[in-house]
Coordinates of C-alpha atoms in Angstrom, one line a residue:
Chain F
X21 CA 20.1 24.7 16.0
X22 CA 16.6 23.1 15.5
X23 CA 13.4 24.9 15.1
X24 CA 13.0 22.8 12.0
X25 CA 10.7 20.0 11.0
X26 CA 11.8 17.3 8.5
X27 CA 9.4 16.6 5.6
X28 CA 9.4 14.2 2.7
X29 CA 9.7 16.2 -0.5
X30 CA 10.6 19.8 -1.1
X31 CA 8.8 23.1 -0.3
X32 CA 5.3 23.1 -1.7
X33 CA 4.9 19.3 -1.2
X34 CA 1.9 17.9 0.7
X35 CA 4.2 17.2 3.7
X36 CA 5.1 20.9 3.7
X37 CA 1.4 21.9 3.9
X38 CA 0.9 19.5 6.8
X39 CA 4.0 20.9 8.6
X40 CA 2.8 24.5 8.2
X41 CA -0.7 23.7 9.3
X42 CA 0.2 21.5 12.2
X43 CA 2.9 23.8 13.6
X44 CA 1.1 27.0 12.6
X45 CA 4.0 28.0 10.4
X46 CA 6.3 28.2 13.4
X47 CA 9.0 25.7 12.1
X48 CA 11.2 25.8 9.1
X49 CA 10.9 22.8 6.9
X50 CA 13.9 20.5 6.3
X51 CA 13.3 18.8 2.9
X52 CA 14.2 15.1 2.6
X53 CA 14.3 13.2 -0.6
X54 CA 13.0 9.9 0.9
X55 CA 11.4 8.6 4.0
X56 CA 14.6 6.9 4.9
X57 CA 16.5 10.2 4.7
X58 CA 13.8 11.8 6.9
X59 CA 14.3 9.2 9.6
X60 CA 18.1 9.6 9.4
X61 CA 17.7 13.3 10.1
X62 CA 15.8 12.4 13.3
X63 CA 18.2 9.7 14.3
X64 CA 21.3 11.9 13.7
X65 CA 19.7 14.7 15.7
X66 CA 19.7 17.1 12.8
X67 CA 16.1 17.9 13.7
X68 CA 13.8 16.9 16.6
X69 CA 10.6 16.4 14.7
X70 CA 9.3 15.1 11.4
X71 CA 6.1 14.8 9.4
X72 CA 5.4 11.4 7.7
X73 CA 2.5 10.2 5.6
X74 CA 1.2 7.0 7.1
X75 CA -2.0 6.0 5.2
X76 CA -4.4 7.2 2.7
X77 CA -8.0 6.5 1.8
X78 CA -7.1 5.1 -1.6
X79 CA -4.0 3.0 -1.0
X80 CA -4.4 2.2 2.7
X81 CA -1.5 1.9 5.1
X82 CA 2.0 2.9 4.0
X83 CA 3.5 -0.2 5.5
X84 CA 7.2 0.7 5.0
X85 CA 6.6 3.8 7.0
X86 CA 5.1 1.8 9.9
X87 CA 8.2 -0.3 9.7
X88 CA 10.5 2.7 9.8
X89 CA 8.7 4.0 13.0
X90 CA 8.8 0.5 14.6
X91 CA 12.3 -0.6 13.8
X92 CA 13.8 2.8 14.7
X93 CA 11.8 3.1 17.9
X94 CA 10.4 6.5 16.9
X95 CA 7.4 7.9 18.7
X96 CA 4.2 9.2 17.1
X97 CA 3.3 12.5 18.9
X98 CA 0.6 13.8 16.7
X99 CA -1.5 13.2 13.6
X100 CA -3.0 15.3 10.8
X101 CA -5.5 14.5 8.0
X102 CA -5.1 16.3 4.7
X103 CA -7.4 16.0 1.7
X104 CA -4.9 15.7 -1.2
X105 CA -5.9 17.9 -4.2
X106 CA -3.8 17.7 -7.4
X107 CA -3.8 20.8 -9.6
X108 CA -2.4 21.2 -13.0
X109 CA -0.2 24.3 -13.2
X110 CA 2.1 26.0 -15.7
X111 CA 3.8 29.3 -16.4
X112 CA 1.6 32.5 -16.5
X113 CA -0.2 32.8 -19.8
X114 CA -0.1 29.1 -20.7
X115 CA -3.4 27.5 -21.4
X116 CA -4.1 23.7 -21.5
X117 CA -3.6 23.6 -25.3
X118 CA -0.1 25.1 -24.8
X119 CA 0.9 22.3 -22.5
X120 CA 2.6 19.5 -24.5
X121 CA 4.0 17.5 -21.6
X122 CA 3.2 17.1 -17.9
X123 CA 6.0 15.9 -15.7
X124 CA 5.1 14.4 -12.3
X125 CA 5.6 11.6 -9.9
X126 CA 4.2 8.3 -11.3
X127 CA 1.6 8.1 -8.4
X128 CA 0.3 11.6 -9.2
X129 CA 0.1 10.8 -12.9
X130 CA -1.8 7.6 -12.1
X131 CA -4.2 9.4 -9.8
X132 CA -5.0 11.9 -12.6
X133 CA -5.2 9.5 -15.5
X134 CA -8.9 10.1 -16.3
X135 CA -8.3 13.8 -16.6
X136 CA -5.5 13.2 -19.1
X137 CA -7.6 10.8 -21.2
X138 CA -9.6 13.9 -22.0
X139 CA -6.4 15.7 -23.1
X140 CA -4.7 13.2 -25.3
X141 CA -2.3 15.8 -26.8
X142 CA -0.4 15.9 -23.4
X143 CA 2.5 13.5 -23.0
X144 CA 3.0 12.2 -19.5
X145 CA 6.5 12.0 -18.2
X146 CA 7.6 10.5 -14.9
X147 CA 9.5 12.7 -12.5
X148 CA 10.8 12.2 -9.0
X149 CA 8.8 14.8 -7.1
X150 CA 5.6 16.7 -7.8
X151 CA 6.6 20.1 -6.3
X152 CA 10.1 20.0 -7.7
X153 CA 8.7 20.1 -11.3
X154 CA 6.7 23.2 -10.4
X155 CA 9.9 24.8 -9.0
X156 CA 11.9 24.0 -12.1
X157 CA 9.3 25.3 -14.5
X158 CA 9.1 28.5 -12.5
X159 CA 12.9 29.0 -12.0
X160 CA 13.9 28.1 -15.6
X161 CA 10.9 29.8 -17.2
X162 CA 9.9 26.6 -19.1
X163 CA 6.9 26.9 -21.5
X164 CA 5.0 23.9 -22.8
X165 CA 5.4 21.8 -19.7
X166 CA 2.9 21.5 -16.8
X167 CA 3.3 20.3 -13.3
X168 CA 0.8 18.5 -11.0
X169 CA 1.2 19.9 -7.6
X170 CA -0.5 21.5 -4.6
X171 CA -2.1 24.9 -4.2
X172 CA 0.8 25.7 -2.0
X173 CA 3.3 24.9 -4.7
X174 CA 1.3 27.1 -7.1
X175 CA 1.6 30.0 -4.7
X176 CA 5.3 29.4 -3.7
X177 CA 6.5 29.2 -7.3
X178 CA 4.1 31.7 -8.9
X179 CA 2.5 29.2 -11.3
X180 CA -1.2 29.8 -12.1
X181 CA -3.5 26.8 -11.8
X182 CA -4.7 25.7 -15.2
X183 CA -7.0 23.0 -14.0
X184 CA -8.2 22.4 -10.4
X185 CA -8.5 19.1 -8.5
X186 CA -7.7 16.9 -11.5
X187 CA -7.4 13.7 -9.6
X188 CA -9.9 10.9 -10.6
X189 CA -11.0 10.1 -7.0
X190 CA -12.1 13.4 -5.6
X191 CA -11.6 12.5 -2.0
X192 CA -8.1 11.3 -1.3
X193 CA -7.5 11.9 2.3
X194 CA -4.1 11.2 3.7
X195 CA -3.2 10.8 7.3
X196 CA 0.2 12.1 8.4
X197 CA 1.9 11.5 11.7
X198 CA 4.2 13.8 13.6
X199 CA 7.2 11.7 14.8
X200 CA 10.1 12.2 17.2
X201 CA 13.1 10.2 18.4
X202 CA 11.8 10.1 21.9
X203 CA 8.7 11.4 23.5
X204 CA 10.1 14.3 25.7
X205 CA 7.2 14.6 28.0
X206 CA 5.8 11.2 29.0
X207 CA 3.2 13.1 31.0
X208 CA -0.3 11.8 31.3
X209 CA -1.7 14.7 29.4
X210 CA -5.5 14.6 29.5
X211 CA -5.5 15.9 25.9
X212 CA -4.0 12.7 24.7
X213 CA -6.8 10.4 23.7
X214 CA -5.4 8.3 20.9
X215 CA -2.7 5.7 20.7
X216 CA -0.9 3.6 18.1
X217 CA -0.1 0.1 19.2
X218 CA 1.8 -2.8 17.7
X219 CA 1.8 -6.5 18.9
X220 CA 2.3 -10.0 17.6
X221 CA 0.0 -13.0 17.9
X222 CA -0.1 -16.5 16.6
X223 CA -3.0 -17.4 14.3
X224 CA -4.4 -19.5 17.0
X225 CA -8.2 -19.3 16.9
X226 CA -9.6 -16.4 18.7
X227 CA -6.3 -14.8 19.8
X228 CA -7.1 -11.5 18.2
X229 CA -10.7 -11.6 19.4
X230 CA -9.4 -12.1 22.9
X231 CA -7.1 -9.0 22.6
X232 CA -9.9 -6.9 21.1
X233 CA -12.2 -8.0 24.0
X234 CA -9.7 -6.6 26.5
X235 CA -9.5 -3.4 24.6
X236 CA -13.3 -3.1 24.5
X237 CA -13.6 -4.0 28.2
X238 CA -11.1 -1.1 28.9
X239 CA -13.3 1.2 26.8
X240 CA -10.9 1.7 23.9
X241 CA -12.4 2.3 20.5
X242 CA -10.7 0.8 17.6
X243 CA -10.1 3.2 14.6
X244 CA -7.7 1.1 12.6
X245 CA -6.4 -2.4 12.4
X246 CA -4.0 -3.9 10.0
X247 CA -2.4 -7.4 10.2
X248 CA 0.9 -8.3 8.5
X249 CA 2.3 -11.8 8.3
X250 CA 5.7 -12.2 9.9
X251 CA 7.6 -13.8 7.0
X252 CA 10.3 -15.4 9.2
X253 CA 7.6 -17.1 11.4
X254 CA 4.8 -18.7 9.5
X255 CA 1.4 -18.5 11.3
X256 CA 2.5 -15.5 13.2
X257 CA 1.2 -12.0 12.6
X258 CA 2.0 -8.5 13.7
X259 CA -0.9 -6.1 14.2
X260 CA -0.9 -2.3 13.9
X261 CA -3.8 -1.0 15.8
X262 CA -5.0 2.6 16.6
X263 CA -7.4 3.2 19.5
X264 CA -9.1 6.2 20.9
X265 CA -10.2 6.6 24.5
X266 CA -11.8 9.1 26.8
X267 CA -9.8 8.5 30.0
X268 CA -6.1 8.1 30.0
X269 CA -6.4 5.7 32.9
X270 CA -8.5 3.4 30.7
X271 CA -5.6 3.3 28.2
X272 CA -3.1 2.7 31.0
X273 CA -5.1 -0.3 32.2
X274 CA -5.4 -1.8 28.7
X275 CA -1.7 -1.3 28.3
X276 CA -0.7 -3.4 31.3
X277 CA -3.1 -6.2 30.3
X278 CA -1.9 -6.2 26.6
X279 CA 1.6 -6.3 27.8
X280 CA 0.8 -9.7 29.4
X281 CA -1.4 -11.0 26.6
X282 CA 0.4 -10.1 23.4
X283 CA 3.9 -10.8 22.3
X284 CA 6.2 -7.8 21.7
X285 CA 3.5 -5.4 22.7
X286 CA 4.7 -1.8 22.0
X287 CA 3.2 1.6 22.1
X288 CA 4.2 3.5 19.0
X289 CA 2.8 6.7 20.4
X290 CA 0.1 8.4 22.4
X291 CA -1.3 11.6 21.1
X292 CA -4.2 13.8 20.5
X293 CA -6.9 12.5 18.1
X294 CA -7.2 14.9 15.2
X295 CA -10.7 13.7 14.4
X296 CA -13.4 15.1 16.6
Chain T
X8 CA -12.5 -18.7 -27.5
X9 CA -11.1 -18.8 -24.0
X10 CA -8.6 -21.1 -22.5
X11 CA -6.8 -17.9 -21.6
X12 CA -6.0 -16.3 -18.3
X13 CA -5.6 -12.5 -18.0
X14 CA -2.5 -11.2 -16.2
X15 CA -1.2 -7.8 -15.3
X16 CA 2.0 -7.2 -17.3
X17 CA 3.5 -9.0 -20.3
X18 CA 5.0 -12.5 -20.8
X19 CA 7.8 -13.0 -18.2
X20 CA 6.1 -10.9 -15.6
X21 CA 5.5 -12.2 -12.1
X22 CA 1.8 -12.6 -12.9
X23 CA 2.8 -14.8 -15.8
X24 CA 4.8 -17.0 -13.4
X25 CA 1.8 -17.3 -11.1
X26 CA -0.5 -18.1 -14.0
X27 CA 1.8 -20.9 -15.3
X28 CA 2.4 -22.4 -11.9
X29 CA -1.2 -22.2 -10.7
X30 CA -2.7 -23.6 -14.0
X31 CA 0.2 -26.0 -14.7
X32 CA 0.9 -24.2 -18.0
X33 CA -2.5 -25.2 -19.3
X34 CA -3.8 -21.6 -20.1
X35 CA -2.5 -19.0 -22.5
X36 CA -1.8 -15.7 -20.9
X37 CA -3.6 -12.6 -22.0
X38 CA -1.4 -9.6 -21.1
X39 CA -3.0 -6.5 -19.6
X40 CA -1.3 -3.2 -19.1
X41 CA -3.1 -2.3 -15.9
X42 CA -5.3 -3.9 -13.3
X43 CA -8.3 -1.9 -14.6
X44 CA -7.7 -3.4 -18.0
X45 CA -7.5 -6.9 -16.5
X46 CA -10.8 -6.5 -14.8
X47 CA -12.4 -5.1 -18.1
X48 CA -11.3 -8.3 -19.9
X49 CA -13.2 -10.3 -17.3
X50 CA -16.3 -8.1 -17.3
X51 CA -16.4 -8.0 -21.1
X52 CA -16.1 -11.8 -21.2
X53 CA -12.9 -11.7 -23.2
X54 CA -11.6 -14.3 -20.7
X55 CA -13.0 -16.3 -17.8
X56 CA -10.2 -16.0 -15.3
X57 CA -7.5 -13.6 -14.2
X58 CA -4.5 -13.5 -11.8
X59 CA -4.2 -10.4 -9.6
X60 CA -1.6 -9.5 -7.0
X61 CA -3.4 -8.6 -3.8
X62 CA -0.8 -8.1 -1.1
X63 CA 2.9 -8.4 -0.3
X64 CA 5.1 -8.7 2.7
X65 CA 6.7 -5.4 2.2
X66 CA 3.9 -3.0 1.2
X67 CA 0.9 -4.8 2.6
X68 CA -2.5 -5.0 0.9
X69 CA -3.0 -3.6 -2.5
X70 CA -6.1 -1.8 -1.6
X71 CA -7.1 -0.6 -5.1
X72 CA -7.2 -4.2 -6.1
X73 CA -9.5 -5.1 -3.2
X74 CA -11.7 -2.3 -4.4
X75 CA -11.7 -3.6 -8.0
X76 CA -12.8 -7.1 -6.8
X77 CA -15.4 -5.6 -4.4
X78 CA -17.0 -3.0 -6.7
X79 CA -17.1 -5.3 -9.7
X80 CA -18.5 -8.2 -7.7
X81 CA -15.7 -10.5 -8.8
X82 CA -15.1 -13.8 -7.0
X83 CA -11.8 -15.0 -5.6
X84 CA -11.5 -18.7 -6.5
X85 CA -7.9 -19.4 -5.6
X86 CA -4.7 -17.9 -4.2
X87 CA -1.0 -18.4 -4.8
X88 CA 2.1 -17.1 -2.9
X89 CA 5.2 -16.2 -4.9
X90 CA 8.6 -15.1 -3.5
X91 CA 9.5 -12.2 -5.7
X92 CA 13.2 -12.3 -6.8
X93 CA 14.6 -9.5 -8.9
X94 CA 17.5 -10.4 -11.2
X95 CA 19.7 -8.1 -13.2
X96 CA 20.0 -9.3 -16.8
X97 CA 21.5 -8.0 -20.1
X98 CA 22.5 -9.3 -23.5
X99 CA 24.8 -12.3 -23.7
X100 CA 28.4 -11.3 -23.1
X101 CA 27.6 -8.1 -21.1
X102 CA 29.2 -7.9 -17.7
X103 CA 28.1 -5.5 -15.0
X104 CA 30.8 -3.0 -16.0
X105 CA 29.3 -2.9 -19.5
X106 CA 25.9 -1.9 -18.1
X107 CA 25.6 1.9 -18.1
X108 CA 21.9 2.1 -17.5
X109 CA 19.2 0.0 -16.0
X110 CA 15.6 0.6 -17.0
X111 CA 12.8 -0.7 -14.8
X112 CA 9.6 0.0 -13.0
X113 CA 10.1 2.6 -10.2
X114 CA 9.0 0.0 -7.6
X115 CA 11.6 -2.5 -8.8
X116 CA 14.4 0.2 -8.9
X117 CA 13.4 1.2 -5.3
X118 CA 13.4 -2.4 -4.1
X119 CA 17.0 -2.8 -5.5
X120 CA 18.4 0.5 -4.5
X121 CA 21.1 -0.9 -2.1
X122 CA 22.5 -3.1 -4.9
X123 CA 22.9 -0.1 -7.2
X124 CA 24.6 1.9 -4.4
X125 CA 27.4 -0.5 -4.9
X126 CA 27.5 0.1 -8.6
X127 CA 27.3 3.9 -8.9
X128 CA 28.4 3.8 -12.6
X129 CA 24.9 2.6 -13.5
X130 CA 22.2 5.2 -14.2
X131 CA 18.7 4.2 -13.2
X132 CA 15.9 5.0 -15.6
X133 CA 12.2 4.5 -14.9
X134 CA 10.2 2.4 -17.3
X135 CA 6.6 1.1 -17.4
X136 CA 7.1 -2.6 -17.0
X137 CA 10.0 -4.7 -15.8
X138 CA 9.6 -7.6 -18.2
X139 CA 9.0 -5.4 -21.2
X140 CA 12.5 -3.8 -20.9
X141 CA 14.0 -7.3 -21.0
X142 CA 12.0 -8.1 -24.1
X143 CA 13.1 -4.9 -25.8
X144 CA 16.8 -5.4 -25.0
X145 CA 16.6 -8.9 -26.5
X146 CA 14.5 -8.0 -29.6
X147 CA 16.5 -4.9 -30.5
X148 CA 19.9 -6.3 -29.4
X149 CA 20.6 -3.4 -27.1
X150 CA 24.0 -3.3 -25.4
X151 CA 24.8 -1.2 -22.4
X152 CA 21.4 -1.4 -20.9
X153 CA 20.2 -3.9 -18.2
X154 CA 16.8 -5.0 -17.1
X155 CA 15.5 -6.1 -13.7
X156 CA 13.1 -8.9 -14.2
X157 CA 12.2 -12.5 -13.3
X158 CA 14.0 -15.7 -14.1
X159 CA 11.2 -16.5 -16.4
X160 CA 11.8 -13.3 -18.4
X161 CA 15.5 -14.2 -18.5
X162 CA 14.6 -17.6 -20.1
X163 CA 11.9 -16.2 -22.4
X164 CA 14.0 -13.5 -23.9
X165 CA 17.3 -15.3 -23.7
X166 CA 19.0 -12.7 -21.5
X167 CA 21.6 -14.1 -19.1
X168 CA 21.4 -13.1 -15.5
X169 CA 24.3 -10.8 -14.5
X170 CA 23.4 -10.6 -10.8
X171 CA 20.9 -12.7 -8.9
X172 CA 18.3 -11.6 -6.4
X173 CA 19.4 -8.0 -6.2
X174 CA 16.4 -6.8 -4.1
X175 CA 17.4 -5.3 -0.8
X176 CA 14.8 -7.2 1.3
X177 CA 15.5 -10.8 0.4
X178 CA 12.1 -12.2 1.2
X179 CA 9.4 -10.3 -0.7
X180 CA 6.5 -12.7 -0.8
X181 CA 3.5 -11.6 -2.8
X182 CA 0.1 -13.1 -2.6
X183 CA -1.9 -13.4 -5.8
X184 CA -5.6 -14.2 -6.1
X185 CA -7.3 -16.0 -9.0
X186 CA -10.5 -14.2 -9.9
X187 CA -13.6 -14.8 -12.0
X188 CA -16.7 -12.9 -12.9
X189 CA -18.9 -15.4 -11.2
X190 CA -18.2 -18.5 -9.3
X191 CA -19.4 -21.3 -11.6
X192 CA -19.7 -24.1 -9.1
X193 CA -21.1 -22.8 -5.9
X194 CA -20.6 -26.4 -4.6
X195 CA -19.7 -27.0 -1.0
X196 CA -16.4 -28.5 -2.0
X197 CA -14.6 -30.0 1.0
X198 CA -11.3 -28.8 -0.4
X199 CA -12.4 -25.2 0.1
X200 CA -11.1 -24.1 3.5
X201 CA -10.4 -20.4 3.2
X202 CA -12.7 -17.4 2.6
X203 CA -12.2 -13.7 2.0
X204 CA -14.9 -11.5 3.6
X205 CA -15.9 -7.9 3.6
X206 CA -18.2 -6.1 6.0
X207 CA -18.8 -2.7 7.5
X208 CA -19.1 -1.7 11.1
X209 CA -19.4 1.5 13.0
X210 CA -16.5 2.4 15.4
X211 CA -18.9 1.7 18.3
X212 CA -16.8 0.2 21.1
X213 CA -16.4 -3.5 20.8
X214 CA -18.2 -3.9 17.5
X215 CA -15.2 -5.6 15.8
X216 CA -14.5 -7.7 18.9
X217 CA -18.1 -9.0 18.8
X218 CA -17.7 -10.0 15.2
X219 CA -14.4 -11.7 15.8
X220 CA -15.9 -13.6 18.8
X221 CA -18.5 -15.0 16.5
X222 CA -15.9 -16.1 14.0
X223 CA -13.8 -17.7 16.8
X224 CA -16.9 -19.4 18.2
X225 CA -17.5 -20.8 14.7
X226 CA -14.0 -22.2 14.6
X227 CA -12.7 -19.8 12.0
X228 CA -9.0 -18.8 12.1
X229 CA -8.2 -15.2 11.1
X230 CA -5.3 -15.0 8.7
X231 CA -5.7 -11.3 7.7
X232 CA -7.5 -8.3 8.8
X233 CA -7.5 -4.8 7.3
X234 CA -9.7 -1.8 8.2
X235 CA -10.4 1.0 5.8
X236 CA -12.2 4.2 6.8
X237 CA -15.3 4.8 4.7
X238 CA -14.7 8.4 3.6
X239 CA -18.2 9.3 3.0
X240 CA -19.3 8.1 6.4
X241 CA -17.1 9.3 9.3
X242 CA -16.8 6.7 12.1
X243 CA -17.7 3.9 9.8
X244 CA -15.1 1.4 8.6
X245 CA -15.0 -1.5 6.1
X246 CA -13.0 -4.6 7.0
X247 CA -11.4 -7.0 4.7
X248 CA -10.8 -10.3 6.5
X249 CA -9.5 -13.7 5.5
X250 CA -10.4 -16.8 7.5
X251 CA -9.5 -20.4 7.3
X252 CA -11.6 -23.3 8.6
X253 CA -11.6 -27.1 8.7
X254 CA -15.3 -27.8 8.1
X255 CA -17.2 -26.0 5.5
X256 CA -20.3 -26.2 7.7
X257 CA -18.5 -24.0 10.3
X258 CA -18.0 -21.4 7.7
X259 CA -21.7 -21.6 6.6
X260 CA -22.8 -21.1 10.2
X261 CA -20.5 -18.1 10.6
X262 CA -21.8 -16.6 7.4
X263 CA -25.4 -16.7 8.4
X264 CA -24.5 -15.0 11.8
X265 CA -22.3 -12.4 10.2
X266 CA -25.0 -11.6 7.7
X267 CA -27.2 -10.5 10.6
X268 CA -24.5 -8.8 12.6
X269 CA -22.4 -6.8 10.2
X270 CA -23.6 -4.3 7.6
X271 CA -23.1 -5.0 3.9
X272 CA -21.5 -8.4 4.7
X273 CA -20.2 -10.0 1.5
X274 CA -18.2 -13.1 0.7
X275 CA -15.5 -12.1 -1.8
X276 CA -14.6 -15.7 -2.4
X277 CA -14.3 -19.2 -1.0
X278 CA -11.3 -21.2 -2.1
X279 CA -8.5 -23.6 -1.2
X280 CA -5.9 -22.3 1.3
X281 CA -2.5 -22.3 -0.5
X282 CA -0.6 -22.4 2.8
X283 CA -0.5 -25.8 4.4

C-alpha cells in the first residue's frame, strides 16, 4: 500500500501543487473532499502523510486545521509556502466574451471580485471545488463556462488560461504543513530548525511575557504567535507559537523549561524551516 | 440624517442583534452586503457608526476586517460578545420532513453539517445571506425550503423554529467591535479599560518579549495576540494585540514607551471591556 499523500481537493488543486513540489512528484495524491476527511485517511492508516493548508497572508491562521492537528495528536513534519495565483480558464477557443458564467469556490470568487467587476457580463456561480469545475468543463466539453483554478489544473485538464492572476491581492501566500500520524524518526536531526508549539496560560499579567523571555533566553526566534480564548475557561488562553532555532539543543532546553512553566505544553512538530 | 448604525447583512442577521443589544434598540440599522460596503458607508459619512465581526471562537481572527480598520484609520470604540446560535426555521405548519431543501450561507451550512447528516433527505443549497433566505421564504410564502438563521430572524419574519441550535459546536462565540471614522471624544474616560494596538517588529530574537515585558511592567493584561507576516518585508511581522488595564494612566505610560520601541505603533481604539 501507501506511497500516497492525502490532499484536500482534487488533482490540480493548490494542495496537489504543494504535494508534487514538496515530494518531487514521488507520491501519488489521494484526493479528500474536506480537511476532516483528510485527517480520517491518516488516522485510519489509509495513507502515512498528508498536506494541509494552515495559514495565509490574507486570512491568517486556519484555526480549525490547527485544532484538527492538536486534537488528533498529529505531527507536523514539514512546511511549504505557495504563492496562490488564480487563473481564469475555459475550453480551447473561448475568449472572455464567450464566457457567460464562472463557477468556483466562494472564496476564490471573493478573491477575484475586482476582476469580475470589469467583466459584468459574467455571472458568478458558487461551486464546491475550484479544480473540479475545470475538470468538468474539460471532460464534458462545456462552452460558455469558465473556471478559476491553478496553472496545474490548466495543464492537467487542457484548458487554456484566458486571464492570468486575476486575484485582487496579487500576493496571497499560503503556508502548508506536511502532517503524519506519528513522527517516525524522533531523531535529533540537525536539519530540523523550526518547531510548532501549543500551550495554555491564564491571562495573569505578564504570563506570556515570561514564557517569551524563556524562549528568547534559549535563543529561539518567534515567527508566529496566535492566541485563542478557551471558551470553557474564561481568562484562559491557548497559544499557537512557531519558533526557529540554530541549535537543536537550544530547542531541547526551551522545551524542558516550557514544560514546567506552561499548562498543557505540547510540541506539534519539529521540522525544517522552509524560509531561508 | 444619522441615527443609524451600519451592519453587515440584513435585518435579522447576527450583526443586527449586536447593534440592537449594544445600542439598546436606539439606532436604525443600515444593512450592508459586505464589510467593504460597511466601511464605505462610514468613510462617505452616510452613517457615524458601524458594527463589525472581528473574531470568533471557532475560526479565530477575521484578519481582513482588522486590515479594513487599520488601513482606513477607523477607531474601535466598543466591543460586544455574542454566542452564535443557528436555528432551522420554515413556514408555519412545516415540519422537518416537509423541508426538502435548506438554503444558507456556506459557512452556516458547514457549521451545521452534523445535524444535516441525521436528515439526509434535506438537500443543502448555498445562498448569500442567512437571514435573507428567511425573509424570502416568509415574503414569498415558500414551502419545502428551510432557512438557518437567528432567533431574531425567526421573530422578524414570522418563521417558527423547527430545530433549535443546530450548529455542531455548541459554543460559537463571536466578538464584534463598534467602529467609527474618528473617535469624537478623546477624553480619558475612566470607564475605558481596554485597548486594541497594532505594531511591527522584526523577528530579531526577543523583540516581542521585550515589548510584552514593557506592557507587563505597565500593568497591562494581554487578552489577545496575533502575528501576521508582512509579505513585502520578509522577517518582519505586524502584531495585533488587545490589552486590558485598571488605570488609564498605566495605558498612557505604556503607549509612550511602545511608541519608541515598536515600529508603526498605532492605537486602533480604546474602549470599555465587555468581559467583566
